[in-house]
Coordinates of C-alpha atoms and ligand atoms in Angstrom, one line a residue:
X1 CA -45.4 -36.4 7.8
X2 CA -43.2 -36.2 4.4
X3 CA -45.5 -37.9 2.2
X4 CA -44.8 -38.1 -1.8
X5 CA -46.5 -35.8 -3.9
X6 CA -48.6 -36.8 -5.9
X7 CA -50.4 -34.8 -9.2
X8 CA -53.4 -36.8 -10.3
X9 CA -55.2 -35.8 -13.8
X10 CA -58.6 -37.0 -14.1
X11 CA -59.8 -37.4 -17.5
X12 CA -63.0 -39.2 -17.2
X13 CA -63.9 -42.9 -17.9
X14 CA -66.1 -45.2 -16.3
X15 CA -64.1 -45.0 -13.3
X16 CA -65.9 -41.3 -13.4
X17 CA -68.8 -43.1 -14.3
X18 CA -72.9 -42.5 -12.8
X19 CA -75.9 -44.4 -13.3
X20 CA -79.3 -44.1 -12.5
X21 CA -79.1 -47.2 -9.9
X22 CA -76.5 -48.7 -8.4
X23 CA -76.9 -52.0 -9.6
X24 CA -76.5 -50.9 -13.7
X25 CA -72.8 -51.7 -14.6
X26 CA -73.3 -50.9 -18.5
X27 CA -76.0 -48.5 -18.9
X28 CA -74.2 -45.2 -17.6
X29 CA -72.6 -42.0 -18.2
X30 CA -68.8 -42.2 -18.5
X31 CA -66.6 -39.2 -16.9
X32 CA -69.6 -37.2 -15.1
X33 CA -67.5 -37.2 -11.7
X34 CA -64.7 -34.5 -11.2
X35 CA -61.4 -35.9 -10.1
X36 CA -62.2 -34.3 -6.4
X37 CA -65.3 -36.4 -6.3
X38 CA -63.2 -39.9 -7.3
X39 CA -60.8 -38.9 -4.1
X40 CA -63.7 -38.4 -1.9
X41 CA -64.3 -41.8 -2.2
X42 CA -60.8 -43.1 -0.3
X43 CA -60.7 -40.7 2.2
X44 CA -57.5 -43.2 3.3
X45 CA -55.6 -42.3 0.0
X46 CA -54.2 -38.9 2.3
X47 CA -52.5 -41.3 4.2
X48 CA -50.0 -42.3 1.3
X49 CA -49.8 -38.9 -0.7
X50 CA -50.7 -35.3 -0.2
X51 CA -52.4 -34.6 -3.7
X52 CA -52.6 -32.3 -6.3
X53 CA -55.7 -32.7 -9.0
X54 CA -56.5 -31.2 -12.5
X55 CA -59.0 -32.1 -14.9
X56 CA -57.8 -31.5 -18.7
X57 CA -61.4 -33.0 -19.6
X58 CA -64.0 -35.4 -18.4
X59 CA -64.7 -38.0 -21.3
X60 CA -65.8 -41.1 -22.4
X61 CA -62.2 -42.4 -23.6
X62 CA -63.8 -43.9 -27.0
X63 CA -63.9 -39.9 -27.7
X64 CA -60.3 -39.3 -27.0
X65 CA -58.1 -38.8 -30.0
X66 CA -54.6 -37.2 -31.0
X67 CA -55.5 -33.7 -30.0
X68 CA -56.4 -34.9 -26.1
X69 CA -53.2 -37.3 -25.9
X70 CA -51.0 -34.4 -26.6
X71 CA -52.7 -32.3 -24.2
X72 CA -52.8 -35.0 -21.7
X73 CA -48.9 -35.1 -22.5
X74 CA -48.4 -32.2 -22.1
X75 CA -50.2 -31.9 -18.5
X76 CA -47.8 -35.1 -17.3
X77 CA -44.7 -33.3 -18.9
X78 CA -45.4 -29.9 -16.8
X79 CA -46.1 -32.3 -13.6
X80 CA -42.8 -34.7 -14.4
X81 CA -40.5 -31.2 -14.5
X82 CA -42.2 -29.5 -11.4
X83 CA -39.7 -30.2 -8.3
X84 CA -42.6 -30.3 -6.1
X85 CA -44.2 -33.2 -7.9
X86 CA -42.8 -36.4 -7.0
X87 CA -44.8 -39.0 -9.4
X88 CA -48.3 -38.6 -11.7
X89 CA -51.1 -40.3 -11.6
X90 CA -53.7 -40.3 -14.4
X91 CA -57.4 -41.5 -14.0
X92 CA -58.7 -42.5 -17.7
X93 CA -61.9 -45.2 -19.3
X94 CA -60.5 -48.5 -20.3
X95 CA -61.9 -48.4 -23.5
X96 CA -58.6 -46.4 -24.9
X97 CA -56.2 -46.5 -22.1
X98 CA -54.1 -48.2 -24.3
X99 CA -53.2 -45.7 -26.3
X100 CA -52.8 -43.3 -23.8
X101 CA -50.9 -45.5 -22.0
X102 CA -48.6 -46.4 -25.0
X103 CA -47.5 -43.1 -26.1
X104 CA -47.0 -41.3 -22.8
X105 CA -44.9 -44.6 -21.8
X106 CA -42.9 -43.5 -25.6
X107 CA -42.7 -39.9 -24.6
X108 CA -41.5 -40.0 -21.3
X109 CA -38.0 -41.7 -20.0
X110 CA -38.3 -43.1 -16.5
X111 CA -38.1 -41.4 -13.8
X112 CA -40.6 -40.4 -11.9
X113 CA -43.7 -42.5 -12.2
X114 CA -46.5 -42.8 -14.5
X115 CA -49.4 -44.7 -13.3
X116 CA -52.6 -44.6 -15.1
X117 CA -55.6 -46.6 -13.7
X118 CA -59.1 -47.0 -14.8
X119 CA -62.5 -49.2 -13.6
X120 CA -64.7 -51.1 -15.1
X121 CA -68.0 -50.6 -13.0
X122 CA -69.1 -47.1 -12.4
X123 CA -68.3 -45.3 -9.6
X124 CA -72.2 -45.5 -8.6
X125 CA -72.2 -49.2 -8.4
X126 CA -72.4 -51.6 -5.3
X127 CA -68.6 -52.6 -5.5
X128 CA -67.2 -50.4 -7.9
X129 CA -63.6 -51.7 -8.6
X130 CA -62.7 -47.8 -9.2
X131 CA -61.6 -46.3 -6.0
X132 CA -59.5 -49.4 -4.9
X133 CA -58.0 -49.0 -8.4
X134 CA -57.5 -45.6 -7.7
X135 CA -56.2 -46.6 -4.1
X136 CA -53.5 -49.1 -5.3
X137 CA -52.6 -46.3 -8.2
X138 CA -51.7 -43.9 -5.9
X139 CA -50.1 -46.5 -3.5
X140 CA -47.9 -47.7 -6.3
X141 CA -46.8 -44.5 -7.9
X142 CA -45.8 -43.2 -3.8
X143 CA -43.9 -46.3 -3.4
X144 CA -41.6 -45.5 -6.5
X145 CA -41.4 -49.3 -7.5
X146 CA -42.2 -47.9 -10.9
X147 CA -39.4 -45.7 -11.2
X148 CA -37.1 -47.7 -13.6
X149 CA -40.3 -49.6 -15.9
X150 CA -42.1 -46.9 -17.5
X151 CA -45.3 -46.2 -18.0
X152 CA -47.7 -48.1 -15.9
X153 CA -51.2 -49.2 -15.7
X154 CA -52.8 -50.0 -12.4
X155 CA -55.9 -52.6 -12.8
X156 CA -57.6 -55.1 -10.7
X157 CA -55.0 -55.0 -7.9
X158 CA -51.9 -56.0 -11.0
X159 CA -49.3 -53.4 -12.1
X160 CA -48.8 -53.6 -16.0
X161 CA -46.8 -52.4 -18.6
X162 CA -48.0 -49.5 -20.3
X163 CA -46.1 -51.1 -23.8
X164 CA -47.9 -54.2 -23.4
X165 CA -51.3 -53.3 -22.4
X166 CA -54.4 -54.7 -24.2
X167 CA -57.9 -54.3 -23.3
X168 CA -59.5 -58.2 -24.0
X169 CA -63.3 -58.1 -22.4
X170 CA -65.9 -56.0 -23.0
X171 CA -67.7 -56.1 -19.5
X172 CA -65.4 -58.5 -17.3
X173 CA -63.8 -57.2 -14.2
X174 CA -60.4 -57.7 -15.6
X175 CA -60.5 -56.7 -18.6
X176 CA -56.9 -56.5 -19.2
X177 CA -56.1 -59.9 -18.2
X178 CA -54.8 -62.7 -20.4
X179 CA -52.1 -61.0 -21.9
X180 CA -48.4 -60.7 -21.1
X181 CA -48.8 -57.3 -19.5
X182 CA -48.6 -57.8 -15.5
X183 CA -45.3 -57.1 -14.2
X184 CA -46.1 -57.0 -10.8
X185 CA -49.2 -56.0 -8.0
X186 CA -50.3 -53.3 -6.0
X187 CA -50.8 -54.3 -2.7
X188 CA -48.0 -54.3 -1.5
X189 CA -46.5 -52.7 -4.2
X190 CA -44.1 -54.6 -6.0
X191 CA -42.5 -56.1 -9.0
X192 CA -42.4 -59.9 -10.4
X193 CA -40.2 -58.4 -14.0
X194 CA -37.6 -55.9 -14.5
X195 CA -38.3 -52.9 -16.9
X196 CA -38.3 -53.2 -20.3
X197 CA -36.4 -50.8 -22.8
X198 CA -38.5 -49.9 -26.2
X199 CA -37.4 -46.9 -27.8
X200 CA -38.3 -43.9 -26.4
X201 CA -37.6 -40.2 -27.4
X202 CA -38.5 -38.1 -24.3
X203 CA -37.3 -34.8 -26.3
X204 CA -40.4 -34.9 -29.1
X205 CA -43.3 -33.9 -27.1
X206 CA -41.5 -30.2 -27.2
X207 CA -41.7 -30.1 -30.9
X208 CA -45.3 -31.6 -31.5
X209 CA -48.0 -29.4 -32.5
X210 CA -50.0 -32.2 -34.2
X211 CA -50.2 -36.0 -34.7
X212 CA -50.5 -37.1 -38.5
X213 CA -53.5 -39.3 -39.6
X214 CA -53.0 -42.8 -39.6
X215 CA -55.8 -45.2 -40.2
X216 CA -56.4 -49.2 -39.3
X217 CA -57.6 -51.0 -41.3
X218 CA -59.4 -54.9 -40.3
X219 CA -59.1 -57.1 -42.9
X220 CA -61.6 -60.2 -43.1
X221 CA -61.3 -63.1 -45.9
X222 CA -62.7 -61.3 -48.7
X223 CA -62.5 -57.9 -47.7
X224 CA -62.4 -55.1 -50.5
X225 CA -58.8 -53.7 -50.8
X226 CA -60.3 -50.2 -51.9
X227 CA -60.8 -49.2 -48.1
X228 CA -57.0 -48.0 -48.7
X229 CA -57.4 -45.7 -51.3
X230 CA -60.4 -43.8 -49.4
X231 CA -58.1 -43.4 -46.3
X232 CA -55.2 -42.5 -48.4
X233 CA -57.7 -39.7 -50.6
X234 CA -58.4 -38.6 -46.6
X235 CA -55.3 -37.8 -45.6
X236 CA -54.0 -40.3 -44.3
X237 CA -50.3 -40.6 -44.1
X238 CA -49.8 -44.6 -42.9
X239 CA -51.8 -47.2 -42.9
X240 CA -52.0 -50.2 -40.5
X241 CA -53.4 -53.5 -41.8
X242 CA -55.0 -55.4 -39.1
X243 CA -54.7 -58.8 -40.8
X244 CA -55.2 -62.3 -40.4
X245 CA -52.8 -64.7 -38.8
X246 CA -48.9 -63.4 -38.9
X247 CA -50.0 -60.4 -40.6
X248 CA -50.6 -62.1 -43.7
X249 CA -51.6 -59.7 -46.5
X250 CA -54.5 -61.2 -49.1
X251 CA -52.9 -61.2 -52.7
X252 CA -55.9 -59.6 -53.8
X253 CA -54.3 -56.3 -51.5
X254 CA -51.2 -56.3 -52.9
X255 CA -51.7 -53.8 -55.8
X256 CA -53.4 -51.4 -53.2
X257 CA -50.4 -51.8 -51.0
X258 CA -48.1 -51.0 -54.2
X259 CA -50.1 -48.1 -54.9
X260 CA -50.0 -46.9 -51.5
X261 CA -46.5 -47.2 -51.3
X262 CA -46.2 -45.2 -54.3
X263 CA -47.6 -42.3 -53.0
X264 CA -44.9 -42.5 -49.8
X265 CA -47.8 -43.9 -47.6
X266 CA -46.6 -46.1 -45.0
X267 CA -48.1 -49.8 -44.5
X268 CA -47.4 -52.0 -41.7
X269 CA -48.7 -55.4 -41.9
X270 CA -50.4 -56.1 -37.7
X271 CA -52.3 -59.2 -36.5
X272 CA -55.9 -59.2 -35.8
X273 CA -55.1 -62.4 -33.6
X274 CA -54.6 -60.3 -30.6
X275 CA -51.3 -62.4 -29.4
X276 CA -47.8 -63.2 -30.5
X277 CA -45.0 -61.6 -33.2
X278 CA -45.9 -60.8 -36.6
X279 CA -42.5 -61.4 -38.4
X280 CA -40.7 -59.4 -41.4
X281 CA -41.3 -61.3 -44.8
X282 CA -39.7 -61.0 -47.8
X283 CA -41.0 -57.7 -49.4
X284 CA -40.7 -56.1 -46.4
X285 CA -39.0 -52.5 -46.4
X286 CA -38.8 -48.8 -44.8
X287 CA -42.2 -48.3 -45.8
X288 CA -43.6 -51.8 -45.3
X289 CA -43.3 -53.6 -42.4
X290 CA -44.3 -56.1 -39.8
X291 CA -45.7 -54.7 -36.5
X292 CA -43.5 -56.8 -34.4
X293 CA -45.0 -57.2 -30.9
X294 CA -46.9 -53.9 -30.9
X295 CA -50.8 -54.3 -31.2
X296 CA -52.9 -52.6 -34.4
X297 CA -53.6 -49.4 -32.0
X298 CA -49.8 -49.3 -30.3
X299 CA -48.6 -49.6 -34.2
X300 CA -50.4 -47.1 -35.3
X301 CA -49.5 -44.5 -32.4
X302 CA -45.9 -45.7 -32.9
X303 CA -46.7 -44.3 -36.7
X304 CA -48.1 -41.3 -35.4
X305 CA -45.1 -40.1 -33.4
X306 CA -42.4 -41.1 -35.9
X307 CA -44.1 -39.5 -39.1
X308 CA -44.6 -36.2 -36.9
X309 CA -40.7 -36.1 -35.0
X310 CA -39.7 -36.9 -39.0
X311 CA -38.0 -40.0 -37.9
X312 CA -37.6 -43.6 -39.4
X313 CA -41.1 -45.1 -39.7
X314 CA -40.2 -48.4 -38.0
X315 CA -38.3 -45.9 -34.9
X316 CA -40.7 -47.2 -32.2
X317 CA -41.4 -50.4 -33.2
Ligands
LIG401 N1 -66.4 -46.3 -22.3 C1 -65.6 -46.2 -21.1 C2 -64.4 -45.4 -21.3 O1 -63.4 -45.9 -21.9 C3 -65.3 -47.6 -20.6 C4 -64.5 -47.6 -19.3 O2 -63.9 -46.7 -18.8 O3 -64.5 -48.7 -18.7 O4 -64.3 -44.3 -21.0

C-alpha cells in the first residue's frame, strides 16, 4: 500500500510521561518514553503512515527554551525538504507547546503539514489521552487537510491553530479549550475554518544561529517598575509587559518604559486577561506597541524572531 510518509520527532512531555502507578496523573516523570515506545502503543497507526522517528531530546517542555526550538526547527526544516517525507509530526508536553507551536507555524509556509500533539495524562495511566492524541496526529497530518492552515496542534480529538493556541487548565483533559483555537477535528479529519495568513518568513530559519533575550514581565496593581531595568542590565533586548486589561500600562511605569526606550529596548504593551485585542494607543510607536491578538509568550517569540532576522519589531505581529 502507498501510504504517506510520515517523520515524527519526539521531544518529550507528558505524553512521554511514567509514573510509579497507573492511577497518578500529576505526580510523574515527563519525557522518560522514547518516541518508539509512544508508537508501540497504537500498533494501528501503521495502517495510516509508514513512519520515520528521531528524538532531538526527551524533556519536560517547561525546560525547553530558544536553543531547543531552533534545533527542533531545524529537524522539521530537514524533514519538510526531504522528497521522501510527505508531512511531520512532532510529539511535545503541553506546558510550552505554545511556543513551539507559534514559531515553527512563523517559520515555515504551508505545505506540507505540521502537526504537533501532546497529552495531558501520562502515558502510564488508565486512559492516557496520549496515544489517541498521537493516533488522530498522525491521522490528520496523512490526510493533508492541513496543507493550506499552518501549523497545527492536535488535542483532545480538535485540530487547532498553531497561531492561536493557549494552554488554559492546569490538570483538565482539555487544556486547550475555551479559546478561539479549534479549526476543525481529527476523526475524521477535517476542517470547520479556512487558514489563516499571519506573516510568515520561511527564509529566516537559514540565517539564525541564536534567538535574542526577551523577557515578560506580569504586572499586578502595584507592581514595582524596576523589574525593567534588571532585565534590561541582563541583556535583554525587548521587553513584554503582561498587563492588566487592554494592556494598560500603570503611570507609575511610564518613566521605566521611557528609559527603556531610550536604550533601543523594545516594549510591547500584552494582556494578562488571556482573551481579546489589545489596541494601539496614543504613544504608541516602532518601539512601543500593542500585542494585537498574539498572547504574552506568542509576542514575545514574535520579538525574538524579528530582533534576530533584523526586521521591523512589530513584523510578526
Ligand atoms: N510538564 C509537562 C510538559 O510540558 C506537561 C505536559 O506535557 O502536559 O512537558
Amino acid at each position: 500500500m502507498n501510504l504517506p510518509r510520515i517523520h515524527l520527532i519526539a521531544t518529550g512531555g507528558t505524553i512521554a510521561g511514567v509514573a510509579d502507578d497507573r492511577a497518578s496523573t500529576t505526580r510523574y516523570q515527563a519525557g522518560s518514553l522514547a518516541g518508539h515506545a509512544l508508537l508501540e502503543a497504537i500498533p494501528e497507526v501503521h495502517g495510516f503512515a509508514r513512519i520515520t522517528i528521531s528524538q532531538p531530546f526527551n524533556l519536560d517542555s517547561k525546560d525547553l527554551g530558544p536553543g531547543h526550538w531552533l534545533q527542533l526547527a531545524r529537524d522539521v526544516a530537514e524533514a519538510l525538504v526531504d522528497p521522501a517525507c510527505d508531512a511531520v509530526v512532532v510529539t511535545h508536553g503541553t506546558d510550552t507547546l505554545e511556543e513551539s507551536a507559534f514559531l515553527l507555524d512563523r517559520l515555515f509556509a504551508p505545505g506540507k503539514p505540521v502537526v504537533l500533539t501532546c497529552a495531558m495524562r501520562p502515558a502510564s495511566a488508565h486512559s492516557a489521552d496520549g496515544p489517541l492524541n498521537l493516533l488522530h496526529a498522525v491521522q490528520v497530518a496523512a490526510s493533508g487537510v492541513t496543507r493550506q492552515t499552518g501549523v497545527v496542534a492536535v488535542i483532545n480529538e480538535q485540530i487547532h491553530a498553531a497561531s492561536r493556541l493557549h494552554k488554559r487548565h492546569t490538570r483538565a483533559l482539555d487544556a486547550f479549550e475555551g479559546g478561539d483555537s479549534v479549526i476543525g477535528w481529527s476523526d475524521p479529519p477535517s476542517l470547520d475554518l479556512g487558514p489563516e495568513t499571519p506573516a510568515r518568513l520561511p527564509g529566516l530559519l537559514s540565517s539564525l544561529s541564536e534567538l535574542p533575550r526577551v523577557d515578560v514581565l506580569w504586572v499586578g496593581a502595584g507592581s514595582e517598575p524596576d523589574l525593567m531595568a534588571s532585565s534590561i542590565s541582563h541583556g535583554a533586548r525587548a521587553i513584554v509587559l503582561c498587563l492588566p486589561g487592554n494592556g494598560s500600562l500603570p503611570a507609575v511605569w511610564l518613566d521605566a518604559v521611557k528609559k527603556a526606550l531610550a536604550r533601543d529596548v523594545i516594549v510591547v504593551r500584552s494582556s494578562r486577561t488571556g482573551a481579546g485585542r489589545v489596541t494601539p494607543q496614543p504613544g504608541d510607536g516602532p518601539m512601543l506597541f500593542a500585542s494585537g491578538r498574539l498572547t504574552p509568550p506568542q509576542a514575545r517569540i514574535a520579538l525574538m524572531l524579528a530582533l534576530a532576522g533584523q526586521l521591523a519589531p512589530a513584523h510578526f505581529f
